[in-house]
Coordinates of C-alpha atoms in Angstrom, one line a residue:
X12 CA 10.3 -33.7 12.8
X13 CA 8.3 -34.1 16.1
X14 CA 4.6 -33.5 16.1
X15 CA 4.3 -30.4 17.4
X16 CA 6.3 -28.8 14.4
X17 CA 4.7 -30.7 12.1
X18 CA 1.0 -29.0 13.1
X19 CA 2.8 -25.2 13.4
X20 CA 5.3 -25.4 11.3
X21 CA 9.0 -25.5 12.6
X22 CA 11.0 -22.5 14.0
X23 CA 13.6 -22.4 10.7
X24 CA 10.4 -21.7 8.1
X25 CA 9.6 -18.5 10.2
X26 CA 9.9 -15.4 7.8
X27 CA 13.3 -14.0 8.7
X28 CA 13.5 -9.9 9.1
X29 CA 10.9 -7.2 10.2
X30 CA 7.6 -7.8 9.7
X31 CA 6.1 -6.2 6.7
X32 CA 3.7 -3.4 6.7
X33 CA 1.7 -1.9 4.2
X34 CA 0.2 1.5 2.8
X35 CA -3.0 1.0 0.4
X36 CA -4.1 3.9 -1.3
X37 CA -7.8 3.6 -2.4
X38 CA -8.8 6.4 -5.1
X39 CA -11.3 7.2 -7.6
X40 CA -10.0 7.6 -11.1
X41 CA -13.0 8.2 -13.7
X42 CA -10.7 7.1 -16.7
X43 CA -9.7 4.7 -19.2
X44 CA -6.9 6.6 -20.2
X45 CA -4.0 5.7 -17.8
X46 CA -0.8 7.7 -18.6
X47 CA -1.8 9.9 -15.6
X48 CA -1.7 7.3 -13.4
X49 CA 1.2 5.2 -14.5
X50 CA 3.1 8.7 -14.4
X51 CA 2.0 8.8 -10.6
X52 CA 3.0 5.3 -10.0
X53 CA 6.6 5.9 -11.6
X54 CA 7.1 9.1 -9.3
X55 CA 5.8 7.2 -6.1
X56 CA 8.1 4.0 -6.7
X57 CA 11.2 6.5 -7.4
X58 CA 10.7 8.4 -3.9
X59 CA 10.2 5.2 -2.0
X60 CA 13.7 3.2 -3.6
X61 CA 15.0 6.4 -3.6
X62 CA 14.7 7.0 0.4
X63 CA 15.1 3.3 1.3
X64 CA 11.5 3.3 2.7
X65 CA 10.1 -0.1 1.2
X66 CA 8.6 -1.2 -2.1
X67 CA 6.4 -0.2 -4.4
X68 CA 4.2 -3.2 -5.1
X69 CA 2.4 -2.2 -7.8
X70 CA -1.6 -0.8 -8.5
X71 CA -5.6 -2.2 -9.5
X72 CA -7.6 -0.3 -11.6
X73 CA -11.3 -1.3 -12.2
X74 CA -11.6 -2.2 -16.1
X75 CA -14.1 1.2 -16.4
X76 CA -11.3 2.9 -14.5
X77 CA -13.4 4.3 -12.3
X78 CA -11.4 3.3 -8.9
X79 CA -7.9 1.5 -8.2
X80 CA -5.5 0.9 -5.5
X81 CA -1.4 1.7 -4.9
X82 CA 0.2 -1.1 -3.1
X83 CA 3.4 -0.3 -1.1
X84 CA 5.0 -2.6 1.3
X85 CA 8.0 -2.5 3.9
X86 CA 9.2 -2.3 7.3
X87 CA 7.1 1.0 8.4
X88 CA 4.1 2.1 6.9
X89 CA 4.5 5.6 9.0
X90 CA 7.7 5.8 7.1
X91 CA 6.5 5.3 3.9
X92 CA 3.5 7.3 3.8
X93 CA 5.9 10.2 5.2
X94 CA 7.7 9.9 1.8
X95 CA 4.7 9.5 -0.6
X96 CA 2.3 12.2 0.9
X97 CA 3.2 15.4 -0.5
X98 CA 3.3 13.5 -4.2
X99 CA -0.4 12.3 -2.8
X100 CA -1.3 15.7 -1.5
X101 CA -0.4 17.3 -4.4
X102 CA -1.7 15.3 -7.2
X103 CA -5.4 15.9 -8.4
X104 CA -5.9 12.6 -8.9
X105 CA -5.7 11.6 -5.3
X106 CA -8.4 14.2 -4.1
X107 CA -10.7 12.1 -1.5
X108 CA -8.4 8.9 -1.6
X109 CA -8.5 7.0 1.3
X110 CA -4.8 5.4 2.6
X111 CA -4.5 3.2 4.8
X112 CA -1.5 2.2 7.0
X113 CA -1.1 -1.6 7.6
X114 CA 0.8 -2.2 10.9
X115 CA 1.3 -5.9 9.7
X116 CA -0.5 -8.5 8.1
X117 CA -3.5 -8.2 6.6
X118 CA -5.9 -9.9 9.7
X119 CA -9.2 -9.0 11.5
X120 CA -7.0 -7.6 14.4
X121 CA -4.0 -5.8 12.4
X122 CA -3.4 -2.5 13.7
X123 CA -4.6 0.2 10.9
X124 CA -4.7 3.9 10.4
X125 CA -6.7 5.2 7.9
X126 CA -5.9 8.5 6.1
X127 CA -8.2 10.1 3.9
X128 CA -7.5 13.1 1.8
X129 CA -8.8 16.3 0.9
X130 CA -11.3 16.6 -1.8

């Protein structure tokens, strides 16, 4: 191994395949009890296998459930926010959540576009 790939790394440890993007969906909960949610998640993560979009990654929730997060993660974040809007548009729990559409990794100078939904 020759110095110059021992300080960056070598060519055959790059990350093989598209780059991976990411939609974050921030939202305000105000509840402990979480079947409404996890009945959200399950919908969201059936749409997203179910149309080849990505992953869904999995959520945070704040202990006091007053806020959490939805993670979702794959090729195109335009494609998979296309799937999972109506379900986000529709839902009363995401009134005023604020999505936002990673165009790669998470870095000072990632591309982003944020969303934020009707109240």
């Amino acid at each position: 191994m020759g110095l110059l790939s021992k300080l960056f790394g070598s060519r055959k440890s790059a990350p093989a395949g598209p780059p991976v993007q990411e939609v974050e969906v921030h939202f305000s909960y105000g509840s402990t009890n979480f079947q409404h949610l996890y009945a959200l998640e399950d919908v969201l993560r059936n749409a997203i296998s179910d149309a080849g979009a990505g992953k869904y990654d999995g959520h945070d929730v704040a202990v006091d459930g007053s806020d959490g997060y939805f993670y979702m993660y794959g090729p195109d974040a335009e494609a998979i926010y296309r799937v999972v809007s109506p379900m986000l548009a529709e839902s009363t729990l995401m009134r005023g959540a604020k999505v936002t559409l990673w165009f790669g990794p998470h870095k000072w100078r990632t591309p982003k576009r944020v969303v934020h939904l009707p109240e």
